[in-house]
C-alpha positions as a printed NumPy array, in Angstrom:
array([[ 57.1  ,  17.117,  -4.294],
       [ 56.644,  13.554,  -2.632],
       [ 56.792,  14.996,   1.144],
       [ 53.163,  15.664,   1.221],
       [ 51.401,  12.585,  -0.063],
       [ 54.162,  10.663,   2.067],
       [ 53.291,  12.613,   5.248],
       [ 49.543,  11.854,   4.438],
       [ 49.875,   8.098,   4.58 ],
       [ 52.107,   8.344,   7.518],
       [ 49.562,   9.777,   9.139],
       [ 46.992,   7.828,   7.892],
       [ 48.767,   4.741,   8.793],
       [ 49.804,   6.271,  12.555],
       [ 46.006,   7.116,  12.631],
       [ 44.804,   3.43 ,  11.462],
       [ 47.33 ,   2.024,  14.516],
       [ 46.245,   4.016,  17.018],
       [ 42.598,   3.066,  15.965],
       [ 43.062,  -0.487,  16.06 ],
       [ 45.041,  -0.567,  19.888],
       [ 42.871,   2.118,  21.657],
       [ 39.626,   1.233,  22.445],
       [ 36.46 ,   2.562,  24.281],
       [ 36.557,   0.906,  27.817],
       [ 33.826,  -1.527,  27.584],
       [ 32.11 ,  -1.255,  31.061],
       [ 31.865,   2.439,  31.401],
       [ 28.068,   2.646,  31.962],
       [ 28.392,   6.178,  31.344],
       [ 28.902,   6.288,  27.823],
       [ 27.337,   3.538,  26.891],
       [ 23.68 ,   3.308,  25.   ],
       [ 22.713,  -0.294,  25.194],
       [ 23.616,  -3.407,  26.722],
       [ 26.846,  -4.632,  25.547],
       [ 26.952,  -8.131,  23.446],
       [ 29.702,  -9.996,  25.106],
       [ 32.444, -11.403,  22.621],
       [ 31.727, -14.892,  23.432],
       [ 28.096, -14.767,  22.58 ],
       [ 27.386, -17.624,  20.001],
       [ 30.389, -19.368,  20.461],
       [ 30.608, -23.275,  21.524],
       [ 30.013, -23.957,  25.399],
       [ 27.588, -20.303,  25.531],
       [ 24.158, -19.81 ,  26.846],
       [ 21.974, -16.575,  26.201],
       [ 18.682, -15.831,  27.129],
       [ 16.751, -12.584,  28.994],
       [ 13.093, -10.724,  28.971],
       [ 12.051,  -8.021,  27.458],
       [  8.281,  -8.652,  28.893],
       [  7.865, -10.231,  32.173],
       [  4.97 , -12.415,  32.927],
       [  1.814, -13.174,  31.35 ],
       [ -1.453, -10.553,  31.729],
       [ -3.327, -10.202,  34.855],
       [ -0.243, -12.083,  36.688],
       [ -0.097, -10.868,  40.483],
       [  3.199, -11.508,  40.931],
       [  5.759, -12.728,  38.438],
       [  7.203, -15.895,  37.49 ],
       [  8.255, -15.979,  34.03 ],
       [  9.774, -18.994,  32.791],
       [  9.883, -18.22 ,  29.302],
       [ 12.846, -15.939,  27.883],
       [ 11.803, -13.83 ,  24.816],
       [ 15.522, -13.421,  24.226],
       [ 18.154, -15.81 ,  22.922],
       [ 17.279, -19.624,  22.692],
       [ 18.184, -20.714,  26.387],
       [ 16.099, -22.006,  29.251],
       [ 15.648, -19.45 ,  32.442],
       [ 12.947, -17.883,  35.173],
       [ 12.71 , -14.698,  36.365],
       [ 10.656, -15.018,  39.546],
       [  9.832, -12.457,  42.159],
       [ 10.078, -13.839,  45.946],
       [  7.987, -11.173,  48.013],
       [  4.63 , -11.864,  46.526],
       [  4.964,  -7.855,  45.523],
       [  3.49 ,  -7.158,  42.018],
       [  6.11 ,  -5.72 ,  39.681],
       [  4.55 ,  -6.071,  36.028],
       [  3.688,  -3.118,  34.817],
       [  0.067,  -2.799,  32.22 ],
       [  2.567,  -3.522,  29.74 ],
       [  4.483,  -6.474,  31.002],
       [  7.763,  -4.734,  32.045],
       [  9.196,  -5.279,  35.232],
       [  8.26 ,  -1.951,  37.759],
       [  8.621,  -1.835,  41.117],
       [  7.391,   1.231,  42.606],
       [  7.809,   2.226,  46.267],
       [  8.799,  -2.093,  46.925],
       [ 11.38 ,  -4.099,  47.356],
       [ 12.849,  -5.734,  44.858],
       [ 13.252,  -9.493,  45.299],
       [ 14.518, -11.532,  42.338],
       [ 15.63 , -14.978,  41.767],
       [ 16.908, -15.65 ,  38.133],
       [ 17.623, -18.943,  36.882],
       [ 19.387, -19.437,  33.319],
       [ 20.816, -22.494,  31.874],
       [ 24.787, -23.502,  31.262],
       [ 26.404, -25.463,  28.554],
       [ 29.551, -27.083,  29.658],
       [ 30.553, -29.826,  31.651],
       [ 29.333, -29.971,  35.005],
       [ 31.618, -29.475,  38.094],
       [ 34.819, -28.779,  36.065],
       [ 36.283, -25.719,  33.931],
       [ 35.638, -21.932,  34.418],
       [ 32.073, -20.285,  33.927],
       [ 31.916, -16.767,  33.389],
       [ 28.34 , -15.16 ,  33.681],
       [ 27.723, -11.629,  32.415],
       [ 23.982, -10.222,  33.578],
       [ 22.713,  -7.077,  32.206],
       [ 19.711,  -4.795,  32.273],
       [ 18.306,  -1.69 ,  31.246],
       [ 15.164,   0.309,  32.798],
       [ 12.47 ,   0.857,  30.558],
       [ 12.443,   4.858,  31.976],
       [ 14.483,   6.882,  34.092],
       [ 18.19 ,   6.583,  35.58 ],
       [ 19.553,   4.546,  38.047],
       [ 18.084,   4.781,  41.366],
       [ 19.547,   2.535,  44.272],
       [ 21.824,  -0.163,  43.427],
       [ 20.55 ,  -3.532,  43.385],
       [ 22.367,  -6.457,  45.595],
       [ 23.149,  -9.658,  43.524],
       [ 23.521, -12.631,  45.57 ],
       [ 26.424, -15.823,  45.086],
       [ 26.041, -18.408,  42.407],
       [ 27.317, -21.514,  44.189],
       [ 29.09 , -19.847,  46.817],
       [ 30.906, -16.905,  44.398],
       [ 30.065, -13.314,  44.905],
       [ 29.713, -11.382,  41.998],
       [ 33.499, -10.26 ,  40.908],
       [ 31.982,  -6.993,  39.142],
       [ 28.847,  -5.13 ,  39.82 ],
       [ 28.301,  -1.565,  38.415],
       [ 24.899,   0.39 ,  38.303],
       [ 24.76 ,   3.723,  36.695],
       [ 22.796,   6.066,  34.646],
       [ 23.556,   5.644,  31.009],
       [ 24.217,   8.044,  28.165],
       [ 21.098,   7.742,  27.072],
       [ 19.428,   8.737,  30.342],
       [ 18.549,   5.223,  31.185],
       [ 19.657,   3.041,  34.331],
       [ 22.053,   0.353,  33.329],
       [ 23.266,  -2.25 ,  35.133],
       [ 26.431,  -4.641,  34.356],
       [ 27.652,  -7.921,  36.527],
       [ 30.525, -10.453,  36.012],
       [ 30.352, -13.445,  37.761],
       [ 33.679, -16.053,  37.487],
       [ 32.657, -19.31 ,  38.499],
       [ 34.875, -22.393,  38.839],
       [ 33.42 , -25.036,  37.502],
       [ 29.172, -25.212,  36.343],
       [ 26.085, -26.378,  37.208],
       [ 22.905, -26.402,  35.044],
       [ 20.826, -25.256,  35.835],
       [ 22.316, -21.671,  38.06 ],
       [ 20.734, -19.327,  39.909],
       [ 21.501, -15.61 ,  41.793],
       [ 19.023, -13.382,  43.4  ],
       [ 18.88 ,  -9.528,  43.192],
       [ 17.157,  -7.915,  45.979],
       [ 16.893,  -4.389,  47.375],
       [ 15.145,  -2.138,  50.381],
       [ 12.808,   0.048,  49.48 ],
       [ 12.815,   1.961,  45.788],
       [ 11.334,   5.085,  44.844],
       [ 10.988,   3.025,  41.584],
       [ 13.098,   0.637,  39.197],
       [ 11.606,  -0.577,  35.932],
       [ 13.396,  -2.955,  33.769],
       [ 12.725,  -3.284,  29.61 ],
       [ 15.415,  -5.389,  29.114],
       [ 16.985,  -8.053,  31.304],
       [ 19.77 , -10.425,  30.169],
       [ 22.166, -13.615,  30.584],
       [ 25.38 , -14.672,  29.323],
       [ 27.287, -17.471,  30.036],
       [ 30.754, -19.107,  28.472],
       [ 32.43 , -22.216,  29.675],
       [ 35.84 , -22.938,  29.132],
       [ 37.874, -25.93 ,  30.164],
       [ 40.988, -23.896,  30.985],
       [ 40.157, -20.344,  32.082],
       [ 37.599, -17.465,  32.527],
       [ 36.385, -15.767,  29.508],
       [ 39.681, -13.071,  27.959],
       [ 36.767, -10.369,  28.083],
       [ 33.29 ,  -9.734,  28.513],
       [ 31.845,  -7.1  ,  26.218],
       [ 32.562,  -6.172,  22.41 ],
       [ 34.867,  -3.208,  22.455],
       [ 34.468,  -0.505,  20.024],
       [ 37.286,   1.139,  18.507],
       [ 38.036,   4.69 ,  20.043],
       [ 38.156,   7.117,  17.125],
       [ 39.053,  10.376,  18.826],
       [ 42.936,   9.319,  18.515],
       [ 42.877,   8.643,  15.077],
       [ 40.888,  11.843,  14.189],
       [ 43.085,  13.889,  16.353],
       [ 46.115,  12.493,  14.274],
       [ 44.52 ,  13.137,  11.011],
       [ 43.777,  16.381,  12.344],
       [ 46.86 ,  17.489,  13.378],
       [ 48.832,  16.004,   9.73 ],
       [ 46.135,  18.398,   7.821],
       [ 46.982,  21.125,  10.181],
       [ 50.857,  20.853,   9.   ],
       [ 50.288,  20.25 ,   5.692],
       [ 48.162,  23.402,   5.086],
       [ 50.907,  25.099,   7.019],
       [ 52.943,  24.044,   4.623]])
């Protein structure tokens, strides 16, 4: 009489295991439907900041240096005098170049430790067109750059820079040849500083629950068998 309930919570507890060691991989643009919030965001020695609105009205060409998102200090500032704000102050760049230079503040200590900057965006409309080139911060090329289109039908854009050492403020451009278009609705910054290594990881992960259902799945096959 006590096999059942005892295979339940066996599976139950093989399901809750599974749950809590496999988890979604947290850069695959494909599946994803926002930005990611980094792990480190809010913790000691961490900057965040970004735009959700570029420039002020009537500006010909953008140079935003006030973040509507987070609490830190940046610019976002186009470099070839092309007009990219769009009537409602998101970032569009039609049949242009895009030519970027972003500037975001650090919080550590200055020429020592390990800096890891995470830069997102989203369009406002439409998938990913062509990929964007992101310059070197201090020398350091970008040690992860992926551009897709999301799950959600927007273009998404993820980039890892590992730094050794800081400077406040940094800077990294983002150019590109000619687009058929690229809009952005959100653009963002994250930075951690650590006096012994690189952040562990770089975006929350979310637990994976196709394991766990499969397992409860497959115990209520057997026990209606049964």
């Amino acid at each position: 009489m006590l096999r059942y309930p005892l295979l339940s919570i066996v599976a139950l507890t093989a399901a809750l295991s599974v749950s809590a060691t496999s988890f979604a991989n947290p850069f695959d643009l494909a599946t994803a439907t926002g930005l990611f919030e980094p792990s480190f965001r809010g913790d000691a020695n961490t900057t965040y900041l970004g735009w959700d609105l570029f420039g002020n009205p009537g500006d010909s060409v953008i140079n935003d240096t006030t973040p509507d998102l987070g609490s830190d200090a940046g610019s976002f500032i186009t470099t070839n005098n092309e007009d990219h704000q769009s009537g409602s102050l998101n970032y569009y760049s039609g049949s242009g170049s895009v030519a970027e230079d972003v500037t975001f503040a650090t919080d550590g200590v200055n020429g020592s430790g390990f800096t890891t900057v995470v830069v997102q965006a989203k369009t406002l409309f439409g998938g990913w067109g062509v990929d964007m080139d992101f310059g070197p911060i201090d020398g350091v090329e970008p040690s992860l750059v992926l551009q897709a289109t999301n799950a959600t039908g927007s273009g998404q854009l993820f980039v890892k820079y590992e730094l050794p050492g800081t400077a406040d403020p940094e800077t990294f451009s983002m150019t590109s040849g000619p687009v058929s278009f690229t809009s952005f609705g959100e653009y963002v910054v994250d930075t951690a500083w650590s006096p012994t290594a690189f952040a562990a990881d770089t975006a929350v992960a979310t637990p994976e629950p196709s394991a766990a259902v499969l397992v409860l799945l497959s115990a209520g096959a057997l026990l209606r068998r049964r």
